[in-house]
C-alpha atoms as an extended CHARMM CRD file, in Angstrom:
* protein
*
       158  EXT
         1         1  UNK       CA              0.0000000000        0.0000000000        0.0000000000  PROA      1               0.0000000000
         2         2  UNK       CA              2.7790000000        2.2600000000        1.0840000000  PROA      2               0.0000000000
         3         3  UNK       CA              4.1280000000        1.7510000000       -2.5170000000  PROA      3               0.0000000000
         4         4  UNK       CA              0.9670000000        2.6230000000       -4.4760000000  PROA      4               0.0000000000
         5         5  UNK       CA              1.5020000000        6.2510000000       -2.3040000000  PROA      5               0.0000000000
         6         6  UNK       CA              5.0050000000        6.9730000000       -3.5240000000  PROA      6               0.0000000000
         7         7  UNK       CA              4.3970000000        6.1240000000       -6.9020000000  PROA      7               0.0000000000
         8         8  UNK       CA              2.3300000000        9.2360000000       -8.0880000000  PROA      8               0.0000000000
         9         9  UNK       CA              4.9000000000       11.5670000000       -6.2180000000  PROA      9               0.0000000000
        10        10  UNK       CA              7.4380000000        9.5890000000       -8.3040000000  PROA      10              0.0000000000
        11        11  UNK       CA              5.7440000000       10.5740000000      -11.3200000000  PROA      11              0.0000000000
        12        12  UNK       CA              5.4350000000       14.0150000000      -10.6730000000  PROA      12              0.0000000000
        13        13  UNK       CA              9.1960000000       14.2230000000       -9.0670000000  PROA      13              0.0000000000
        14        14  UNK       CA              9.8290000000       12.4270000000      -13.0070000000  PROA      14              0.0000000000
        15        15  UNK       CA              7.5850000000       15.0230000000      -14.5510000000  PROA      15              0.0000000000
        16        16  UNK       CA              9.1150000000       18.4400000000      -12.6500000000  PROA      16              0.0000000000
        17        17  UNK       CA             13.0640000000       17.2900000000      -13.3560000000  PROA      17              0.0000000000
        18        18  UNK       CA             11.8850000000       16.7680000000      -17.1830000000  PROA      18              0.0000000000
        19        19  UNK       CA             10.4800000000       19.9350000000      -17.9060000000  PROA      19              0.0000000000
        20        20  UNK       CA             13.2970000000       21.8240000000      -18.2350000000  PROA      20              0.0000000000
        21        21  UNK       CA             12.6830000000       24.2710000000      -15.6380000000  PROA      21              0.0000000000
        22        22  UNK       CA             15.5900000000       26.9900000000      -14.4680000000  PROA      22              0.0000000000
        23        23  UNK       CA             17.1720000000       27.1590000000      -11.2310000000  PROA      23              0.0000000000
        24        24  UNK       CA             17.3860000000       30.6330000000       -9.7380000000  PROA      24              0.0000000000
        25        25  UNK       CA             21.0480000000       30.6430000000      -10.8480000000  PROA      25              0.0000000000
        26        26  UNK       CA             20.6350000000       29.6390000000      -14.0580000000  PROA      26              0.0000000000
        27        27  UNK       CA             17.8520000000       32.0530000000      -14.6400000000  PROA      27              0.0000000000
        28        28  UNK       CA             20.2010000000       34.5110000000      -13.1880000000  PROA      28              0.0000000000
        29        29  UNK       CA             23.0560000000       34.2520000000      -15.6650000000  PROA      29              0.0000000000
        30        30  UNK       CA             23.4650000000       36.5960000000      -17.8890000000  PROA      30              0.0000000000
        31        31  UNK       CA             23.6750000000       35.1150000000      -21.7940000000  PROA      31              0.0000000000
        32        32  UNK       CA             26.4180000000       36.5280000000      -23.3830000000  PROA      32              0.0000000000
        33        33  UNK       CA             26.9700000000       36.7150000000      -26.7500000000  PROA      33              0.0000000000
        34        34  UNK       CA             30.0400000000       37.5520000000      -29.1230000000  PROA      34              0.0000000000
        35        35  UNK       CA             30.8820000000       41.0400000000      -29.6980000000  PROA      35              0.0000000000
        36        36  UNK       CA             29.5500000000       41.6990000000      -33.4800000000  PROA      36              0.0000000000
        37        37  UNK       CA             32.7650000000       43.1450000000      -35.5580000000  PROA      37              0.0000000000
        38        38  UNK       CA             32.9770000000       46.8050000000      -36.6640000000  PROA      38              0.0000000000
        39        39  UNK       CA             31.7250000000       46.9710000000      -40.3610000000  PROA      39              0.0000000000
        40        40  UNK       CA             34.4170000000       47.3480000000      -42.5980000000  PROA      40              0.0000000000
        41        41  UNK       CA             35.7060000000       50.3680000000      -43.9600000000  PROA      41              0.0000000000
        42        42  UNK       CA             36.3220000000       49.4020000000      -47.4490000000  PROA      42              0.0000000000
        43        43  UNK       CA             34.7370000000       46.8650000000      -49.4400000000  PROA      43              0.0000000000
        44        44  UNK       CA             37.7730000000       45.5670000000      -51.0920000000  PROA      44              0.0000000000
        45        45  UNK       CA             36.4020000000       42.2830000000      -52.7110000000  PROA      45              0.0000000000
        46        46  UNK       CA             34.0030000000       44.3500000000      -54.7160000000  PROA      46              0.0000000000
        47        47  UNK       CA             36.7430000000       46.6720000000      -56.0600000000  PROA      47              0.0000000000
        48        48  UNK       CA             38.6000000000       43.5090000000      -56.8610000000  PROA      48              0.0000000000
        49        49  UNK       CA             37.9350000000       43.3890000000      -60.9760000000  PROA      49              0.0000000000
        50        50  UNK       CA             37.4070000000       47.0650000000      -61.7870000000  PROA      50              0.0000000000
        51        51  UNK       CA             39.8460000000       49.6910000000      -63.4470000000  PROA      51              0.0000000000
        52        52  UNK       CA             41.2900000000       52.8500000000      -62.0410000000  PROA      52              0.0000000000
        53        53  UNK       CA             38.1050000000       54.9390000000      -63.3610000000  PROA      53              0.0000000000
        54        54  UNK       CA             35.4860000000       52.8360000000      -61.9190000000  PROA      54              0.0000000000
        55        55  UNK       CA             37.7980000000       52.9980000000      -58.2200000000  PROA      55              0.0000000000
        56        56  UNK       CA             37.6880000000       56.6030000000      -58.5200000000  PROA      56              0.0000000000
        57        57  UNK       CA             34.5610000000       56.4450000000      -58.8790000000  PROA      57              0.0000000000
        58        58  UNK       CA             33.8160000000       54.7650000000      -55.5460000000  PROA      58              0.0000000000
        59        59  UNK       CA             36.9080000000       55.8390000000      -53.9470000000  PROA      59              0.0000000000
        60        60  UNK       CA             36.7610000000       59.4070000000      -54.7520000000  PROA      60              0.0000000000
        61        61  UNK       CA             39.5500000000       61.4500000000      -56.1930000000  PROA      61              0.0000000000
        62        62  UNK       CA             43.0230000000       60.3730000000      -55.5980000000  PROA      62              0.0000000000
        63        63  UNK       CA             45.3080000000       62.6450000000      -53.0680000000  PROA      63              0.0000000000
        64        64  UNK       CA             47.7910000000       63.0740000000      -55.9830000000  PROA      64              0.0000000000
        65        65  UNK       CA             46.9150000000       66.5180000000      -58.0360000000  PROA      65              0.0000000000
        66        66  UNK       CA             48.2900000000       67.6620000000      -61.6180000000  PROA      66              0.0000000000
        67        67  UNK       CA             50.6170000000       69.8980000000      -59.5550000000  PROA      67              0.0000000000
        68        68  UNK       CA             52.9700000000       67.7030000000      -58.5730000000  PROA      68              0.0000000000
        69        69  UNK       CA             55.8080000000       65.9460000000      -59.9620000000  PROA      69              0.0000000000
        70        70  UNK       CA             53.2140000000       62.2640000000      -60.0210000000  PROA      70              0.0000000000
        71        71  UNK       CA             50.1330000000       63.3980000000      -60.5240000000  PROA      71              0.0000000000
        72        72  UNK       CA             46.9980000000       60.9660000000      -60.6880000000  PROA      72              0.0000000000
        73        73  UNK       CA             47.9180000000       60.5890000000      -64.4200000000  PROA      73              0.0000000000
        74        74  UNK       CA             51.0420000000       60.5110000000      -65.9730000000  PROA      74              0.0000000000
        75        75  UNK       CA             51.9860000000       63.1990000000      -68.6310000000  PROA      75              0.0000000000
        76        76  UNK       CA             53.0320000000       62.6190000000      -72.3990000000  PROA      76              0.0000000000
        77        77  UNK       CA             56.4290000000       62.2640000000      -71.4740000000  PROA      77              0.0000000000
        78        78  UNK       CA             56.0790000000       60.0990000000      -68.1710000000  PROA      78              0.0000000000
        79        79  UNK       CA             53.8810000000       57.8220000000      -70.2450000000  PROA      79              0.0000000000
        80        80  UNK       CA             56.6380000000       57.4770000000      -72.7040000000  PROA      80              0.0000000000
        81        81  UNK       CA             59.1270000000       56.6710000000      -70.6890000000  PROA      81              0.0000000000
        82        82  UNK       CA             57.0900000000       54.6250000000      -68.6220000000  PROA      82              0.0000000000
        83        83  UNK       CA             54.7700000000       53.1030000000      -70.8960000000  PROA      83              0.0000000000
        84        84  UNK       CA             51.9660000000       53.9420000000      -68.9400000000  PROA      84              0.0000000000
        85        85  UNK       CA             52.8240000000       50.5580000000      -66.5560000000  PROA      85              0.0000000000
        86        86  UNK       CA             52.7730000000       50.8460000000      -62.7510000000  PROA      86              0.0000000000
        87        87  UNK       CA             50.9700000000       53.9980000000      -62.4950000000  PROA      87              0.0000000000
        88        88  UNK       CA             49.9490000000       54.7200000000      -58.9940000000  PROA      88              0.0000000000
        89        89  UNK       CA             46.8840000000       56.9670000000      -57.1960000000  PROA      89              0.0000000000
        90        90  UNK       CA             46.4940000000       56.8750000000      -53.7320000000  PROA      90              0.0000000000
        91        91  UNK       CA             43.0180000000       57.1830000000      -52.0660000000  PROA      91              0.0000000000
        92        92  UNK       CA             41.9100000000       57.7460000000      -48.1550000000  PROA      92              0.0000000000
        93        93  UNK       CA             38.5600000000       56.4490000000      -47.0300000000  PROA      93              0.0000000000
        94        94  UNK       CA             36.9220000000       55.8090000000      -44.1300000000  PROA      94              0.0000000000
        95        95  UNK       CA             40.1510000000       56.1970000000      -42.4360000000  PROA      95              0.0000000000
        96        96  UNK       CA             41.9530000000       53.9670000000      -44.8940000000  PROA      96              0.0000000000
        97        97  UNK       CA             44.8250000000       54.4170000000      -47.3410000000  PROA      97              0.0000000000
        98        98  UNK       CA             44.4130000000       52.1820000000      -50.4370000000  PROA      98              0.0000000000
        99        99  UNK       CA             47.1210000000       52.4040000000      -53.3580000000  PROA      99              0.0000000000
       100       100  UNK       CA             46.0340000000       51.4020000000      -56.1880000000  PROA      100             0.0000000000
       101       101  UNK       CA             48.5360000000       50.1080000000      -59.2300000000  PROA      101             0.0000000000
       102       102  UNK       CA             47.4400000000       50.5020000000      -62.4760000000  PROA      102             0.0000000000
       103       103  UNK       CA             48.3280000000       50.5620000000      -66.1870000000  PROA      103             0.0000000000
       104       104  UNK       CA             47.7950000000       54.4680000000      -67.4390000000  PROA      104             0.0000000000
       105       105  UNK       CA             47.1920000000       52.5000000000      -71.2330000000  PROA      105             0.0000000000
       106       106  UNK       CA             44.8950000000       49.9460000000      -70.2630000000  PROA      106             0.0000000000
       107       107  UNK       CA             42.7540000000       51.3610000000      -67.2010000000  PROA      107             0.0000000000
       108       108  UNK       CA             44.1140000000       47.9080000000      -65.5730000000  PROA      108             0.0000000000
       109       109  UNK       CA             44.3520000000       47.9360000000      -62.3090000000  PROA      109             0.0000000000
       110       110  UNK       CA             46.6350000000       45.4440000000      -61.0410000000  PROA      110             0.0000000000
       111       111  UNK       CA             46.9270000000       45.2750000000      -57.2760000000  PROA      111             0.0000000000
       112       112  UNK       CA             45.4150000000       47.0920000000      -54.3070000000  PROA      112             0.0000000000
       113       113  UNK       CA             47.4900000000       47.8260000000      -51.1850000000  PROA      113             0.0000000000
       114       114  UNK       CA             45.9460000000       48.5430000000      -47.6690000000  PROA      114             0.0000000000
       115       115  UNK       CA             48.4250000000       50.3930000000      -45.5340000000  PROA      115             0.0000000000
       116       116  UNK       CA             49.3100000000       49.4840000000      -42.0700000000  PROA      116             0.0000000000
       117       117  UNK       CA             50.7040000000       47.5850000000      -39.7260000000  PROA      117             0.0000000000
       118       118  UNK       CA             48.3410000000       45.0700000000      -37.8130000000  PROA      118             0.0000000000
       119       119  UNK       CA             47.3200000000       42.6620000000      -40.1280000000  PROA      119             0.0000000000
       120       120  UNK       CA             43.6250000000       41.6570000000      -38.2630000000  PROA      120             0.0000000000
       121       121  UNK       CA             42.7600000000       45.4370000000      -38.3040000000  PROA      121             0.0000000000
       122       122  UNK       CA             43.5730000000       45.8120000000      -42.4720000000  PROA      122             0.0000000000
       123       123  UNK       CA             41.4970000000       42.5440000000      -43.2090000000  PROA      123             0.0000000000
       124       124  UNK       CA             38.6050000000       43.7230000000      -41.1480000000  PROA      124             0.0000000000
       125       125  UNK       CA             38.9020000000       46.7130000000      -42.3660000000  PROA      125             0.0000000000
       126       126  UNK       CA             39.3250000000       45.9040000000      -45.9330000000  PROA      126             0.0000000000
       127       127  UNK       CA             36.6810000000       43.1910000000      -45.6460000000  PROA      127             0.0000000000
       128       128  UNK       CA             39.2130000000       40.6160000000      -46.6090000000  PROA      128             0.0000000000
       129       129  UNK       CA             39.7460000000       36.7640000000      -46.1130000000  PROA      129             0.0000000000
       130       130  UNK       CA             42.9930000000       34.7470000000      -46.5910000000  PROA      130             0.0000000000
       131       131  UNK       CA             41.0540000000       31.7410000000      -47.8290000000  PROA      131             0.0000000000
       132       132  UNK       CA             39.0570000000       34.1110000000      -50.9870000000  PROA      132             0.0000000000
       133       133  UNK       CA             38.8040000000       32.4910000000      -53.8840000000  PROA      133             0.0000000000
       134       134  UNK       CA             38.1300000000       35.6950000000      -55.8190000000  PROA      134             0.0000000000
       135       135  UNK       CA             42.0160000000       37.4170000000      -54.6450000000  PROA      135             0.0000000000
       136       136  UNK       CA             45.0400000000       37.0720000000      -53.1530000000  PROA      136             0.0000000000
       137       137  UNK       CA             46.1070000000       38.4580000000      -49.7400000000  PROA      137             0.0000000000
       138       138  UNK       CA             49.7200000000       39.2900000000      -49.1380000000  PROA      138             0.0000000000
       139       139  UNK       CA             51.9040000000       40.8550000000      -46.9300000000  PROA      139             0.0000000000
       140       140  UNK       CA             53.8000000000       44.1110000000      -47.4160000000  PROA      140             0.0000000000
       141       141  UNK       CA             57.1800000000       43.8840000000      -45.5260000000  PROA      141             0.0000000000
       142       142  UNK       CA             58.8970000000       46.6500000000      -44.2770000000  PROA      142             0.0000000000
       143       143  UNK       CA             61.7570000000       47.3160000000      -46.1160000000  PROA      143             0.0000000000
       144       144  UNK       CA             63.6900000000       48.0230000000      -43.0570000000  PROA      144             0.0000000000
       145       145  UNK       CA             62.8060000000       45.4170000000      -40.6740000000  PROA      145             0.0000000000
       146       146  UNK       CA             61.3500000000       42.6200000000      -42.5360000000  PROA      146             0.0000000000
       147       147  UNK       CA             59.4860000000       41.3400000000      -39.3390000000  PROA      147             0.0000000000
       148       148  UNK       CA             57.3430000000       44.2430000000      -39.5060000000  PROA      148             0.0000000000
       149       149  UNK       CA             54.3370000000       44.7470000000      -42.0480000000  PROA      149             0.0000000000
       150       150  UNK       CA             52.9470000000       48.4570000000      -43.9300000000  PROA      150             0.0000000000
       151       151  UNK       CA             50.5550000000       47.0040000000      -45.0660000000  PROA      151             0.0000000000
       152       152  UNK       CA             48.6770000000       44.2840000000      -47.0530000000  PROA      152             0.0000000000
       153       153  UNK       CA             48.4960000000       43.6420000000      -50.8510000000  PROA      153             0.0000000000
       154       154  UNK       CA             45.5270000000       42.4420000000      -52.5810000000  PROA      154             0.0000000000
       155       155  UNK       CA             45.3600000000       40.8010000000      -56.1410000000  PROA      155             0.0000000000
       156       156  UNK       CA             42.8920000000       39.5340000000      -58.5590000000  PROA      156             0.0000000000
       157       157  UNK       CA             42.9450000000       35.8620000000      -59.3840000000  PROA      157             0.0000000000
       158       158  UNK       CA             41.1010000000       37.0590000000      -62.5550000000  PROA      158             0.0000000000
């Protein structure tokens, strides 16, 4: 008789550990949850493909000017004795400096450098994987201390 008691405070003993009720510590604890990344910058994959007018275009205008010595274009006779190849402009945005290499003949722009020295802050920054299928990543060692980065280069796989 004595068992036939227990048994239906079994069942609701069963029934209470089951339904997933809190303790007042666990209901206590805060949830945490992980600390959403600043947005990036600069979208570098989607400059990754386009020439030097369609950057400027996004970028804005480039810091070099007709007045100096490089401007954003290079004159008859830097063209000739350049051929046009490995033209640079420089842009600032959002806090980042971007150099863009180009080809003055072509409108081909063949890499994009992010300057600065902490590699997780570029990438972030720049919106940039190591493992992209679409470009390259690589470092930019300083020429004095080749331990040390300025900054990170980015190429099209296209």
């Amino acid at each position: 008789m004595l068992r036939i008691c227990y048994l239906p405070l079994l069942l609701l003993l069963g029934l209470a550990a089951c339904s997933g009720s809190q303790t007042v510590s666990e209901a206590n604890m805060p949830t945490t949850q992980p600390a959403a990344s600043p947005p990036a910058a600069v979208d570098v994959p989607a400059l990754m493909g386009r020439n030097i007018d369609q950057i400027r275009r996004v970028l804005g205008n480039p810091r070099e000017t007709q007045d100096q010595k490089v401007g954003p274009e290079p004159t008859a006779e830097q063209m000739k004795a350049t051929k046009g190849e490995d033209w640079i402009n420089t842009f600032e945005r959002n806090g980042v400096t971007i150099v863009a290499t180009f080809n003055a003949r072509n409108r081909k722009v063949r890499d994009l450098v992010l300057i600065g020295t902490d590699e997780d802050e570029i990438l972030q920054k720049g919106n940039l994987s190591l493992t992209a299928s679409e470009y390259i990543v690589l470092p930019v060692v300083n020429p004095q201390n080749n331990r040390e980065i300025v900054g990170m280069r980015i190429v099209d796989r296209k």
